[in-house]
């Protein structure tokens, strides 16, 4: 397995996603599969191509998953790390909302009436597990074999963001992707990347379940109107205030998160490993086909994602 093959995997995932969306749009009201089955189908489209890819390349899943035994103490530190990272994620999300709608708000009305355990299972556990396996397991480790560790981390994170097919979720999904790789490399365990992702999703799920039913039933546009009414100012002005406040908070919490991450590295004895990961490997600037990450399928799939997201914004207007 190499970068070129991984690029084909990502291309197949994106093409299948776009085809599914087109079919749903063409079907209109004739086909209705429900919110939870729809979310499950979106994960199947991500997970199944990855499984077929591993079978086709004769790669054992265990070879791609850092499987060091999880520790309770480190797990608690990762949970705390997650909440320290949340203000930065909220800041980036708020910045994106100055230009595009909040996609999670659009999902909220669709989840009304759905049993809480199904929402927790699908969004809080199965979704993160599937996405971490594919993007931090298969795709990242495929790029990792190029020897370009930082490039592999950044590219896998960007592709994870693009996979969401909207600019709002893409903005903070890239941060989640980078942090997921840092946790895998910093602990030697895939579990902590999943735990980080699951904690973020579960936090959103808990907030949704605790909301007033009338507020939870609002879509993005209705939420914007409510914010304008409460704050007596335009939505963008209100979001600028949110960005400013959370940006200040995130400066402190992100610094604390960095200190906590260093503590995790010390506990796991992997400070030197991370240092070497970011160090120049002596081959920088050397043209080597085996170290290339870019290929035509990757460029095509990334362009397709961007065109789809731009077209969706134009269509919504």
mmCIF file of C-alpha atoms in Angstrom:
data_model
loop_
_atom_site.group_PDB
_atom_site.id
_atom_site.type_symbol
_atom_site.label_atom_id
_atom_site.label_comp_id
_atom_site.label_asym_id
_atom_site.label_seq_id
_atom_site.Cartn_x
_atom_site.Cartn_y
_atom_site.Cartn_z
ATOM 1 C CA UNK A 1 0.000 0.000 0.000
ATOM 2 C CA UNK A 2 1.316 3.431 -0.957
ATOM 3 C CA UNK A 3 0.139 7.025 -1.365
ATOM 4 C CA UNK A 4 -1.146 6.541 -4.906
ATOM 5 C CA UNK A 5 -3.361 3.642 -3.865
ATOM 6 C CA UNK A 6 -4.646 5.598 -0.881
ATOM 7 C CA UNK A 7 -5.540 8.467 -3.219
ATOM 8 C CA UNK A 8 -7.681 6.096 -5.251
ATOM 9 C CA UNK A 9 -9.445 5.034 -2.048
ATOM 10 C CA UNK A 10 -10.292 8.639 -1.170
ATOM 11 C CA UNK A 11 -11.487 9.254 -4.733
ATOM 12 C CA UNK A 12 -13.848 6.269 -4.557
ATOM 13 C CA UNK A 13 -15.283 7.500 -1.233
ATOM 14 C CA UNK A 14 -15.942 10.985 -2.603
ATOM 15 C CA UNK A 15 -17.430 9.752 -5.877
ATOM 16 C CA UNK A 16 -19.782 7.416 -3.997
ATOM 17 C CA UNK A 17 -20.813 10.247 -1.676
ATOM 18 C CA UNK A 18 -21.565 12.597 -4.553
ATOM 19 C CA UNK A 19 -23.499 9.904 -6.429
ATOM 20 C CA UNK A 20 -25.590 9.217 -3.311
ATOM 21 C CA UNK A 21 -26.402 12.916 -2.890
ATOM 22 C CA UNK A 22 -27.395 13.247 -6.554
ATOM 23 C CA UNK A 23 -29.651 10.192 -6.312
ATOM 24 C CA UNK A 24 -31.323 11.569 -3.174
ATOM 25 C CA UNK A 25 -31.923 14.934 -4.862
ATOM 26 C CA UNK A 26 -33.318 13.276 -8.005
ATOM 27 C CA UNK A 27 -35.559 10.993 -5.949
ATOM 28 C CA UNK A 28 -37.065 13.955 -4.116
ATOM 29 C CA UNK A 29 -39.893 12.912 -1.774
ATOM 30 C CA UNK A 30 -40.298 9.519 -3.420
ATOM 31 C CA UNK A 31 -37.631 7.940 -1.204
ATOM 32 C CA UNK A 32 -37.315 8.628 2.522
ATOM 33 C CA UNK A 33 -34.942 6.445 4.537
ATOM 34 C CA UNK A 34 -34.901 8.395 7.799
ATOM 35 C CA UNK A 35 -32.161 10.346 9.526
ATOM 36 C CA UNK A 36 -30.370 7.537 11.388
ATOM 37 C CA UNK A 37 -30.362 5.147 8.372
ATOM 38 C CA UNK A 38 -29.078 8.055 6.282
ATOM 39 C CA UNK A 39 -26.234 8.693 8.741
ATOM 40 C CA UNK A 40 -25.473 4.982 8.815
ATOM 41 C CA UNK A 41 -25.378 4.853 5.015
ATOM 42 C CA UNK A 42 -22.928 7.758 4.946
ATOM 43 C CA UNK A 43 -20.606 5.786 7.233
ATOM 44 C CA UNK A 44 -21.012 2.623 5.155
ATOM 45 C CA UNK A 45 -19.880 4.577 2.087
ATOM 46 C CA UNK A 46 -16.728 5.534 3.992
ATOM 47 C CA UNK A 47 -16.057 2.215 5.729
ATOM 48 C CA UNK A 48 -16.818 -0.410 3.058
ATOM 49 C CA UNK A 49 -14.465 0.998 0.366
ATOM 50 C CA UNK A 50 -11.695 1.042 2.987
ATOM 51 C CA UNK A 51 -12.327 -2.607 3.883
ATOM 52 C CA UNK A 52 -12.347 -3.591 0.206
ATOM 53 C CA UNK A 53 -9.180 -1.550 -0.277
ATOM 54 C CA UNK A 54 -7.415 -3.444 2.507
ATOM 55 C CA UNK A 55 -8.556 -6.761 1.046
ATOM 56 C CA UNK A 56 -7.388 -5.747 -2.430
ATOM 57 C CA UNK A 57 -3.962 -4.631 -1.207
ATOM 58 C CA UNK A 58 -3.693 -7.637 1.147
ATOM 59 C CA UNK A 59 -3.129 -5.329 4.108
ATOM 60 C CA UNK A 60 -4.024 -6.477 7.593
ATOM 61 C CA UNK A 61 -6.039 -3.881 9.554
ATOM 62 C CA UNK A 62 -3.824 -4.528 12.562
ATOM 63 C CA UNK A 63 -0.815 -3.246 10.600
ATOM 64 C CA UNK A 64 -2.470 0.169 10.290
ATOM 65 C CA UNK A 65 -3.760 0.619 13.815
ATOM 66 C CA UNK A 66 -1.349 1.590 16.569
ATOM 67 C CA UNK A 67 -2.473 -0.927 19.144
ATOM 68 C CA UNK A 68 -0.596 -0.087 22.351
ATOM 69 C CA UNK A 69 -2.746 -1.013 25.323
ATOM 70 C CA UNK A 70 -4.768 2.013 26.558
ATOM 71 C CA UNK A 71 -4.184 3.294 30.090
ATOM 72 C CA UNK A 72 -6.839 4.779 32.358
ATOM 73 C CA UNK A 73 -4.575 7.650 33.385
ATOM 74 C CA UNK A 74 -3.796 8.606 29.787
ATOM 75 C CA UNK A 75 -7.457 8.229 28.806
ATOM 76 C CA UNK A 76 -8.444 10.763 31.468
ATOM 77 C CA UNK A 77 -5.726 13.133 30.246
ATOM 78 C CA UNK A 78 -6.992 12.797 26.653
ATOM 79 C CA UNK A 79 -10.554 13.589 27.763
ATOM 80 C CA UNK A 80 -9.268 16.703 29.536
ATOM 81 C CA UNK A 81 -7.200 17.550 26.452
ATOM 82 C CA UNK A 82 -10.338 17.315 24.337
ATOM 83 C CA UNK A 83 -12.171 19.906 26.403
ATOM 84 C CA UNK A 84 -9.148 22.200 26.390
ATOM 85 C CA UNK A 85 -9.172 22.009 22.571
ATOM 86 C CA UNK A 86 -12.891 22.773 22.343
ATOM 87 C CA UNK A 87 -12.583 26.607 22.517
ATOM 88 C CA UNK A 88 -10.225 26.555 19.515
ATOM 89 C CA UNK A 89 -12.642 24.307 17.622
ATOM 90 C CA UNK A 90 -15.536 26.627 18.513
ATOM 91 C CA UNK A 91 -13.501 29.638 17.347
ATOM 92 C CA UNK A 92 -12.762 28.071 13.964
ATOM 93 C CA UNK A 93 -16.388 26.950 13.645
ATOM 94 C CA UNK A 94 -17.615 30.488 14.433
ATOM 95 C CA UNK A 95 -15.246 31.994 11.849
ATOM 96 C CA UNK A 96 -16.622 29.645 9.192
ATOM 97 C CA UNK A 97 -20.168 30.625 10.196
ATOM 98 C CA UNK A 98 -19.420 34.196 9.115
ATOM 99 C CA UNK A 99 -19.479 32.863 5.562
ATOM 100 C CA UNK A 100 -21.524 29.640 5.550
ATOM 101 C CA UNK A 101 -24.340 28.040 7.542
ATOM 102 C CA UNK A 102 -23.826 25.849 10.576
ATOM 103 C CA UNK A 103 -24.383 22.333 9.230
ATOM 104 C CA UNK A 104 -24.972 20.844 12.674
ATOM 105 C CA UNK A 105 -27.877 23.277 13.182
ATOM 106 C CA UNK A 106 -29.417 21.993 9.953
ATOM 107 C CA UNK A 107 -29.144 18.434 11.270
ATOM 108 C CA UNK A 108 -30.824 19.187 14.617
ATOM 109 C CA UNK A 109 -34.462 19.348 13.383
ATOM 110 C CA UNK A 110 -34.004 16.020 11.613
ATOM 111 C CA UNK A 111 -33.044 14.342 14.895
ATOM 112 C CA UNK A 112 -36.247 15.379 16.687
ATOM 113 C CA UNK A 113 -38.115 12.290 17.859
ATOM 114 C CA UNK A 114 -35.125 9.999 17.345
ATOM 115 C CA UNK A 115 -34.356 7.931 20.489
ATOM 116 C CA UNK A 116 -31.388 9.337 22.417
ATOM 117 C CA UNK A 117 -29.517 6.013 22.406
ATOM 118 C CA UNK A 118 -29.601 5.906 18.603
ATOM 119 C CA UNK A 119 -28.162 9.430 18.349
ATOM 120 C CA UNK A 120 -25.429 8.602 20.887
ATOM 121 C CA UNK A 121 -24.576 5.323 19.173
ATOM 122 C CA UNK A 122 -24.545 6.690 15.629
ATOM 123 C CA UNK A 123 -23.005 10.135 16.077
ATOM 124 C CA UNK A 124 -21.041 9.626 19.272
ATOM 125 C CA UNK A 125 -19.542 6.167 18.751
ATOM 126 C CA UNK A 126 -19.991 4.492 15.363
ATOM 127 C CA UNK A 127 -19.294 7.650 13.345
ATOM 128 C CA UNK A 128 -15.987 8.470 15.085
ATOM 129 C CA UNK A 129 -14.926 4.810 15.058
ATOM 130 C CA UNK A 130 -15.524 4.452 11.314
ATOM 131 C CA UNK A 131 -13.942 7.788 10.402
ATOM 132 C CA UNK A 132 -10.896 7.291 12.627
ATOM 133 C CA UNK A 133 -10.295 3.827 11.182
ATOM 134 C CA UNK A 134 -10.474 5.109 7.605
ATOM 135 C CA UNK A 135 -8.704 8.475 7.895
ATOM 136 C CA UNK A 136 -6.268 7.995 10.789
ATOM 137 C CA UNK A 137 -5.883 4.273 10.199
ATOM 138 C CA UNK A 138 -5.885 3.524 6.478
ATOM 139 C CA UNK A 139 -5.321 6.894 4.780
ATOM 140 C CA UNK A 140 -2.836 8.419 7.225
ATOM 141 C CA UNK A 141 -0.740 5.268 7.451
ATOM 142 C CA UNK A 142 -0.779 4.956 3.674
ATOM 143 C CA UNK A 143 0.720 8.441 3.414
ATOM 144 C CA UNK A 144 2.986 7.752 6.399
ATOM 145 C CA UNK A 145 4.835 5.093 4.425
ATOM 146 C CA UNK A 146 6.130 7.826 2.150
ATOM 147 C CA UNK A 147 8.339 8.879 5.057
ATOM 148 C CA UNK A 148 6.911 12.403 4.959
ATOM 149 C CA UNK A 149 5.340 12.342 8.386
ATOM 150 C CA UNK A 150 4.152 15.942 8.674
ATOM 151 C CA UNK A 151 2.867 15.986 5.086
ATOM 152 C CA UNK A 152 1.028 12.723 5.784
ATOM 153 C CA UNK A 153 -0.565 14.218 8.893
ATOM 154 C CA UNK A 154 -1.679 17.409 7.151
ATOM 155 C CA UNK A 155 -2.934 15.697 3.994
ATOM 156 C CA UNK A 156 -4.952 13.092 5.884
ATOM 157 C CA UNK A 157 -6.473 15.890 7.995
ATOM 158 C CA UNK A 158 -7.381 17.975 4.932
ATOM 159 C CA UNK A 159 -8.975 14.964 3.240
ATOM 160 C CA UNK A 160 -10.932 14.260 6.425
ATOM 161 C CA UNK A 161 -12.219 17.826 6.283
ATOM 162 C CA UNK A 162 -13.098 17.633 2.597
ATOM 163 C CA UNK A 163 -14.964 14.351 3.149
ATOM 164 C CA UNK A 164 -17.682 16.272 5.013
ATOM 165 C CA UNK A 165 -18.500 18.088 1.740
ATOM 166 C CA UNK A 166 -19.249 21.435 3.413
ATOM 167 C CA UNK A 167 -16.991 24.325 4.383
ATOM 168 C CA UNK A 168 -18.394 24.619 7.907
ATOM 169 C CA UNK A 169 -17.546 21.134 9.156
ATOM 170 C CA UNK A 170 -14.395 21.027 7.031
ATOM 171 C CA UNK A 171 -12.925 23.978 8.938
ATOM 172 C CA UNK A 172 -12.784 22.283 12.328
ATOM 173 C CA UNK A 173 -12.574 18.693 11.047
ATOM 174 C CA UNK A 174 -9.058 19.518 9.829
ATOM 175 C CA UNK A 175 -8.098 20.427 13.411
ATOM 176 C CA UNK A 176 -9.619 17.170 14.668
ATOM 177 C CA UNK A 177 -7.645 15.285 12.023
ATOM 178 C CA UNK A 178 -4.335 16.862 13.000
ATOM 179 C CA UNK A 179 -4.957 16.230 16.685
ATOM 180 C CA UNK A 180 -5.947 12.639 15.975
ATOM 181 C CA UNK A 181 -2.618 11.956 14.261
ATOM 182 C CA UNK A 182 -0.684 13.656 17.075
ATOM 183 C CA UNK A 183 -2.436 11.424 19.603
ATOM 184 C CA UNK A 184 -1.733 8.270 17.616
ATOM 185 C CA UNK A 185 1.930 9.150 17.198
ATOM 186 C CA UNK A 186 2.205 10.461 20.748
ATOM 187 C CA UNK A 187 0.724 7.392 22.420
ATOM 188 C CA UNK A 188 1.141 4.525 19.983
ATOM 189 C CA UNK A 189 -2.556 3.779 20.277
ATOM 190 C CA UNK A 190 -5.438 4.281 17.857
ATOM 191 C CA UNK A 191 -7.801 4.253 20.845
ATOM 192 C CA UNK A 192 -6.904 7.775 21.975
ATOM 193 C CA UNK A 193 -7.595 9.276 18.549
ATOM 194 C CA UNK A 194 -11.019 7.644 18.637
ATOM 195 C CA UNK A 195 -11.572 8.823 22.216
ATOM 196 C CA UNK A 196 -10.731 12.425 21.278
ATOM 197 C CA UNK A 197 -13.116 12.356 18.297
ATOM 198 C CA UNK A 198 -15.872 10.595 20.248
ATOM 199 C CA UNK A 199 -15.680 13.100 23.124
ATOM 200 C CA UNK A 200 -16.178 15.992 20.696
ATOM 201 C CA UNK A 201 -19.166 14.343 19.041
ATOM 202 C CA UNK A 202 -20.685 13.229 22.334
ATOM 203 C CA UNK A 203 -20.388 16.771 23.698
ATOM 204 C CA UNK A 204 -22.424 18.010 20.729
ATOM 205 C CA UNK A 205 -24.940 15.208 21.218
ATOM 206 C CA UNK A 206 -25.392 16.038 24.922
ATOM 207 C CA UNK A 207 -25.896 19.716 24.086
ATOM 208 C CA UNK A 208 -28.512 18.732 21.525
ATOM 209 C CA UNK A 209 -30.362 16.418 23.912
ATOM 210 C CA UNK A 210 -30.388 19.065 26.671
ATOM 211 C CA UNK A 211 -31.713 21.833 24.433
ATOM 212 C CA UNK A 212 -35.225 23.145 24.659
ATOM 213 C CA UNK A 213 -37.302 21.207 22.089
ATOM 214 C CA UNK A 214 -38.294 24.410 20.295
ATOM 215 C CA UNK A 215 -34.666 25.523 19.925
ATOM 216 C CA UNK A 216 -33.517 22.061 18.889
ATOM 217 C CA UNK A 217 -36.128 22.071 16.124
ATOM 218 C CA UNK A 218 -34.665 25.244 14.572
ATOM 219 C CA UNK A 219 -32.586 25.004 11.408
ATOM 220 C CA UNK A 220 -29.584 27.269 10.706
ATOM 221 C CA UNK A 221 -31.628 30.162 9.315
ATOM 222 C CA UNK A 222 -34.100 30.117 12.205
ATOM 223 C CA UNK A 223 -31.207 30.048 14.656
ATOM 224 C CA UNK A 224 -29.689 33.092 12.961
ATOM 225 C CA UNK A 225 -32.977 34.981 13.259
ATOM 226 C CA UNK A 226 -33.241 34.099 16.950
ATOM 227 C CA UNK A 227 -29.670 35.332 17.608
ATOM 228 C CA UNK A 228 -30.385 38.613 15.818
ATOM 229 C CA UNK A 229 -33.553 39.086 17.864
ATOM 230 C CA UNK A 230 -31.872 38.368 21.206
ATOM 231 C CA UNK A 231 -28.707 40.413 20.626
ATOM 232 C CA UNK A 232 -30.349 43.267 18.690
ATOM 233 C CA UNK A 233 -27.674 43.232 16.019
ATOM 234 C CA UNK A 234 -26.942 41.508 12.733
ATOM 235 C CA UNK A 235 -25.974 37.847 12.783
ATOM 236 C CA UNK A 236 -22.468 38.573 11.481
ATOM 237 C CA UNK A 237 -21.871 41.178 14.164
ATOM 238 C CA UNK A 238 -22.959 38.689 16.822
ATOM 239 C CA UNK A 239 -20.654 36.019 15.366
ATOM 240 C CA UNK A 240 -17.741 38.458 15.329
ATOM 241 C CA UNK A 241 -18.248 38.934 19.068
ATOM 242 C CA UNK A 242 -18.336 35.156 19.561
ATOM 243 C CA UNK A 243 -15.132 34.793 17.534
ATOM 244 C CA UNK A 244 -13.366 37.521 19.540
ATOM 245 C CA UNK A 245 -14.380 36.060 22.918
ATOM 246 C CA UNK A 246 -13.538 32.469 22.063
ATOM 247 C CA UNK A 247 -10.288 33.470 20.354
ATOM 248 C CA UNK A 248 -9.080 34.977 23.633
ATOM 249 C CA UNK A 249 -10.232 31.951 25.624
ATOM 250 C CA UNK A 250 -8.662 29.541 23.126
ATOM 251 C CA UNK A 251 -5.269 31.245 23.469
ATOM 252 C CA UNK A 252 -5.129 30.092 27.092
ATOM 253 C CA UNK A 253 -6.825 26.708 26.700
ATOM 254 C CA UNK A 254 -4.763 25.751 23.646
ATOM 255 C CA UNK A 255 -1.559 26.610 25.528
ATOM 256 C CA UNK A 256 -2.749 24.402 28.395
ATOM 257 C CA UNK A 257 -3.625 21.680 25.872
ATOM 258 C CA UNK A 258 -0.061 21.852 24.548
ATOM 259 C CA UNK A 259 1.318 21.406 28.071
ATOM 260 C CA UNK A 260 -1.063 18.506 28.680
ATOM 261 C CA UNK A 261 -0.053 16.882 25.401
ATOM 262 C CA UNK A 262 3.597 17.117 26.473
ATOM 263 C CA UNK A 263 2.661 15.418 29.760
ATOM 264 C CA UNK A 264 1.014 12.610 27.769
ATOM 265 C CA UNK A 265 4.182 12.239 25.694
ATOM 266 C CA UNK A 266 6.276 12.014 28.855
ATOM 267 C CA UNK A 267 3.992 9.369 30.360
ATOM 268 C CA UNK A 268 4.138 7.335 27.165
ATOM 269 C CA UNK A 269 7.873 7.882 26.645
ATOM 270 C CA UNK A 270 7.381 9.249 23.118
ATOM 271 C CA UNK A 271 8.767 12.788 23.289
ATOM 272 C CA UNK A 272 11.746 11.812 21.144
ATOM 273 C CA UNK A 273 9.471 10.090 18.638
ATOM 274 C CA UNK A 274 7.442 13.275 18.134
ATOM 275 C CA UNK A 275 10.616 15.365 17.902
ATOM 276 C CA UNK A 276 11.914 13.130 15.140
ATOM 277 C CA UNK A 277 8.524 13.222 13.443
ATOM 278 C CA UNK A 278 8.820 16.980 12.983
ATOM 279 C CA UNK A 279 12.554 16.986 12.323
ATOM 280 C CA UNK A 280 13.828 17.137 8.763
ATOM 281 C CA UNK A 281 14.514 13.586 7.669
ATOM 282 C CA UNK A 282 17.524 14.370 5.514
ATOM 283 C CA UNK A 283 15.680 13.790 2.270
ATOM 284 C CA UNK A 284 13.940 17.144 2.059
ATOM 285 C CA UNK A 285 14.072 18.455 -1.460
ATOM 286 C CA UNK A 286 15.070 15.108 -2.939
ATOM 287 C CA UNK A 287 12.815 14.015 -5.760
ATOM 288 C CA UNK A 288 11.713 10.479 -5.024
ATOM 289 C CA UNK A 289 8.636 8.897 -6.603
ATOM 290 C CA UNK A 290 8.088 6.801 -3.472
ATOM 291 C CA UNK A 291 7.824 9.944 -1.345
ATOM 292 C CA UNK A 292 5.214 11.682 -3.448
ATOM 293 C CA UNK A 293 1.746 12.125 -2.011
ATOM 294 C CA UNK A 294 0.078 14.030 -4.842
ATOM 295 C CA UNK A 295 -1.386 12.213 -7.830
ATOM 296 C CA UNK A 296 -4.074 12.881 -10.462
ATOM 297 C CA UNK A 297 -6.835 10.933 -8.602
ATOM 298 C CA UNK A 298 -6.147 13.020 -5.486
ATOM 299 C CA UNK A 299 -6.273 16.306 -7.398
ATOM 300 C CA UNK A 300 -9.496 15.191 -9.122
ATOM 301 C CA UNK A 301 -11.215 14.176 -5.866
ATOM 302 C CA UNK A 302 -10.177 17.350 -4.036
ATOM 303 C CA UNK A 303 -11.394 19.480 -6.948
ATOM 304 C CA UNK A 304 -14.671 17.526 -6.984
ATOM 305 C CA UNK A 305 -15.162 18.209 -3.260
ATOM 306 C CA UNK A 306 -14.540 21.935 -3.682
ATOM 307 C CA UNK A 307 -16.827 22.196 -6.716
ATOM 308 C CA UNK A 308 -19.579 20.341 -4.872
ATOM 309 C CA UNK A 309 -19.304 22.612 -1.813
ATOM 310 C CA UNK A 310 -19.271 25.778 -3.910
ATOM 311 C CA UNK A 311 -22.232 24.527 -5.963
ATOM 312 C CA UNK A 312 -24.163 23.738 -2.775
ATOM 313 C CA UNK A 313 -23.661 27.286 -1.481
ATOM 314 C CA UNK A 314 -24.765 28.752 -4.820
ATOM 315 C CA UNK A 315 -27.809 26.457 -4.889
ATOM 316 C CA UNK A 316 -28.818 27.390 -1.319
ATOM 317 C CA UNK A 317 -28.781 31.076 -2.283
#
